[in-house]
Amino acid sequence: MSDQNNDQKLTFTFPDGSRKTFDRGVTGHEIAKSISGRLAREALSITVDNTVLDLHRPLTSGGNITINTWDDEDGRLAFWHSSAHVMAEAVEALYPGVKLGIGPPIEQGFYYDIDFGDRTISSEDLPAIEEKMQELARQKNRFDRFEIPKEEAVAHYREKNDPYKLDLLEGLEDGTISFYKQGNFTDLCRGPHIPDTGAIKAVKLTNTAGAYWRGDVKSKQLTRIYGISFPKKNMLDAFLHQMEEAKKRDHKKLGPQLGIYMIDRMVGSGLPMWLPKGTILRRTLEAFLREEQLRRGYQEVITPHIGNLELYRTSGHYPYYKDSQFAPMQVDDEGYLLKPMNCPHHHRIYDNEMHSYRDLPVRLAEFGTVYRYEQSGELNGLSRVRGFTQDDAHIYCTNDQLKDEIINCIDLTQFVFSTFDMPIDIRLSFRDDDDQKFGGERALWDRAQKEIKEAADEMGLKYRIDEGEASFYGPKIDFIIQDALGRKWQLGTVQVDYVMPERFDLTYVGSDNQKHRPVIIHRAPFGSMERFTSILIEHFAGNFPVWLSPQQAIIIPVSDQFNDFSETYRKQLADAGIRVSIDKRGEQIGAKIRNAETSKIPYMLIVSEKEMRSGTVSVRKHKKGDLGSFNFSEFLSIIKREVNEKALPETE
Amino acid sequence: MSDQNNDQKLTFTFPDGSRKTFDRGVTGHEIAKSISGRLAREALSITVDNTVLDLHRPLTSGGNITINTWDDEDGRLAFWHSSAHVMAEAVEALYPGVKLGIGPPIEQGFYYDIDFGDRTISSEDLPAIEEKMQELARQKNRFDRFEIPKEEAVAHYREKNDPYKLDLLEGLEDGTISFYKQGNFTDLCRGPHIPDTGAIKAVKLTNTAGAYWRGDVKSKQLTRIYGISFPKKNMLDAFLHQMEEAKKRDHKKLGPQLGIYMIDRMVGSGLPMWLPKGTILRRTLEAFLREEQLRRGYQEVITPHIGNLELYRTSGHYPYYKDSQFAPMQVDDEGYLLKPMNCPHHHRIYDNEMHSYRDLPVRLAEFGTVYRYEQSGELNGLSRVRGFTQDDAHIYCTNDQLKDEIINCIDLTQFVFSTFDMPIDIRLSFRDDDDQKFGGERALWDRAQKEIKEAADEMGLKYRIDEGEASFYGPKIDFIIQDALGRKWQLGTVQVDYVMPERFDLTYVGSDNQKHRPVIIHRAPFGSMERFTSILIEHFAGNFPVWLSPQQAIIIPVSDQFNDFSETYRKQLADAGIRVSIDKRGEQIGAKIRNAETSKIPYMLIVSEKEMRSGTVSVRKHKKGDLGSFNFSEFLSIIKREVNEKALPETE
């Protein structure tokens, strides 16, 4: 909060640029009310500059403000955070003596980690908790914030014999600690919260899971209860419908069923194997990106899946990220690490020859498979694995080239996701004032951040800036794509890096004949081929566009006698690069069609006496049914055009 | 040796089918002499049935015989083996007190591992040894074989305090032990040897290397001296010329120089990184094979680079081949192995679903990167590495399908290597009578061996059968290709496998509705992308055919003012899929041409005022010079045709 107002008046600037002045101590609620009664009813929190606050909190300084409603992410986060407190209150009421861990809002809803002692909680217990929550919500209990000295808070939890809150308190700075209280429930909490529980009109507790305290397997396993809540009943209905649809599309079901991948205990948890159909899908995605990258001046390299520990000591990835890596292997008294990332290898390739400023940017790309340790409980189909292939690239450029390269990265990412009809938002992670937290020169950071923002503005992208959320290496852009169900997924990242050029002593010779440091951009539009494929399966519900379909067409002769003729069609299609087969089994045509539908093959070409005589095909489209009769050459043009244009499947 | 003759007469059948009878005790030399004086002079050893013997040895049974001369591999091997003994004699004479390890013939020449005690031997010491060898050769010392009881041999070497020969003796069966003596040198040896040292007319000791006794790093490191010898002086001259040429083509020099690969200590020994140009080369080779495999009904899969130890315990690869593997990594109390081969993963994919006999053969292919431990002293550029990518495939078929599948594998291999103008020979490794040494049913082996031989005969291939050399799993076909320098390289293998189907309990349902075991064929035409690339670089001396060239054409504008026009050519070429760039540097045209020649770019397209006006290009071909002026569209057709036809570079 800026403190331009030291007197009794505070001036606030609204998102549309208009300004209003209020008495010092005015609350967000009062500001909302001054605009409209409806806004006051729908308001959930207020953002003053970059800080989100309770609506009831008296404001002590002015600045840029947003009154957050359900439509704002910060509004939803407060709503779900408050819902987590209500859930905790309900649980405490139903299960006296439980101990609470942490209960944050998440992308979609909230959770709370709870130590139920000897009791085991399963999904069957959730309806009762939901009901209690609804009862508490109807009480419209106000969320009240208060602060007490840290010692007092520690004494309180010590008396309650609560190891988790004591552990949390230990990590907090000395001084005053904030708490929130609603109804009979009080929790150590930074906030912000919504005004009262009354806004919570619909609740659904979705599932339970085991969760180690602080994610540490050596700590006690708590029960995590996931839930979601809404300000309107029909929003929950829509959400449940979406959940139902998501379940049908679950890549863990569809993936193996469509022959995309398998996971085999004997090979290893979290180590998917790409089956023949999945391999075609992946190779097609790779070829698509490779071709586009080539056009944009990338060069492909291939590096080994292990590296000497020396390499990772130089990059700092070892031992710093040891816990998320596989243990090193000892070879001839040297340690080797299963590659957790491709960057150090690429840096060494860059450093293999002298570069003049005229050679830059150097853009090294690799579909590089990396391995990271994930706890077995965290593994999930293709979306959370221990081995995955990044569509990785590292761009080595001058600071003057940075903006153009970032624009190119954003543009490539937009190009890629528009091909799948997936809109993207971006999040910009910038640095704050703390010089200790960030590597590289401050002036370079400032310039890069300014240029990233300019790039995003010029390209008309929606973005949010998270101050202080940059990594140590440099500012970063995250891409959040939206799938056909409206779900959001964070995929590719564009990371500016001022640190690795120093660590690997990378240079180029400038026009001044002096050595200079290049700046590095790390980027990966898909992020991981595995995770992106999991999203793609669910996005398309397995009904891939023709260009991506592992099998694009199937020829169905109505009886054996048309097998040979079908072969002439098959050959012409195959020669045109179409992935096609003939269903020669001695089955009824109905069964063959059903089979092709189940396999989600886009085109079924039925061949009988009539088609053979007239050189036509009777075309059926997956999920659409009979399209009628086509000259074979006409059909060939249609399917070739669909492949070339990467046409999207028509929605039902 | 067959013993059809128990009387005093022995009958021999010559390669041409003719027969001759001699008295029992006749020598190979006498038989050769009976044919021609020249054959007797050139004869080096005799093969009776499958056993190679000294020419002086009295024969005790008849059979199929070949009198081996320099033109026969068995003749050359005896020649080089004897040369190794002569080298040892020379070394003993010059360095009294040395201790000898083993001294076998190799593909090209021979070596001897020698413990020189405290002395250090380098290539500077070799000429003196060569000279001594020549002196000993001129003495025409006869190689005499004699046998003594093992105890006597042990006593002899114990007295000489020779740990190596004692170690060797320990591994031999009790009974009589054979020795060979020529001049002042006696060696424990199975033979065979040539009649006398006089045949050795030319000798070259090529280099020295460190070699651990029995290849065990924990043992003492001996000095290995490599050499080669010939029956004619001009053969050595030709060999030295070839060596010189090979040196120029050395992939360890050309590979990094042409931007194919690099090896970086910080990444790790034996772990090549494919640079941008090498990646294009490799991807082109992969695409070539992938397309051909697809046409032949293979399906591609992608599997992780690690696997649970359980997988390798099931296959028997762990702990059996532990010493050639990287050490396992511990993950959640389970061991994981960096994948030493792809087979077990593929077997699990096969086993992922039920197969009917109608689904077979299932052909799973993968460009699968595997890691094996090699001693650091053994590592060599791209040809001997610790991580390499196999063009692997596993074919699961019925025994009835085996012959066709083997023909298909041989045919694919022929197709592949004929594309590079590399002739192939094959070696068939069959089993002998020892049932303990081989897995699977004998009747299946017999059938497979018969069918492999039939296949090779039908395809008109030159082959050699090595009885008893099969692996435990099944009979095997090795492909030996010949490069442009006439050097032979063993590459791809076709391995029949009756064992893994049992170990992984793989089945298919036959037409009888019962479960049956499939048979597996392991095959890899290139063997390893790394090793094959090393051979390819040397085969073509880096002057790759156009379709394989990382950069296929370069446009050279004679001055800046033609840069823009050159761009129109570049675009048309690039749109046709040609890898092309423009040399826009402000250099003289001569310098630009020299640079393109050094980079071994097949086509240089020179653009000046004349070409711009007439829509032509002035074409220079790498190593050939000026081809004259072409209409641009004409040139485009030429280069496209060369790429499509995979045309080979014209030889100078």
CSV table of N, CA and C in Angstrom, one decimal, chain B residues 264 311 441 463 616:
chain,number,residue,atom,x,y,z
B,264,ASP,N,32.3,-34.3,-24.1
B,264,ASP,CA,32.7,-33.3,-23.1
B,264,ASP,C,32.9,-33.9,-21.8
B,311,LEU,N,12.5,-56.3,-13.4
B,311,LEU,CA,12.4,-56.5,-14.9
B,311,LEU,C,13.7,-57.3,-15.4
B,441,GLU,N,13.9,-75.7,-27.1
B,441,GLU,CA,13.8,-77.1,-27.6
B,441,GLU,C,14.8,-77.3,-28.8
B,463,TYR,N,28.0,-66.6,-46.8
B,463,TYR,CA,28.0,-66.7,-45.3
B,463,TYR,C,29.0,-67.8,-44.9
B,616,THR,N,18.8,-18.2,-63.5
B,616,THR,CA,19.6,-19.4,-63.5
B,616,THR,C,20.4,-19.4,-62.2
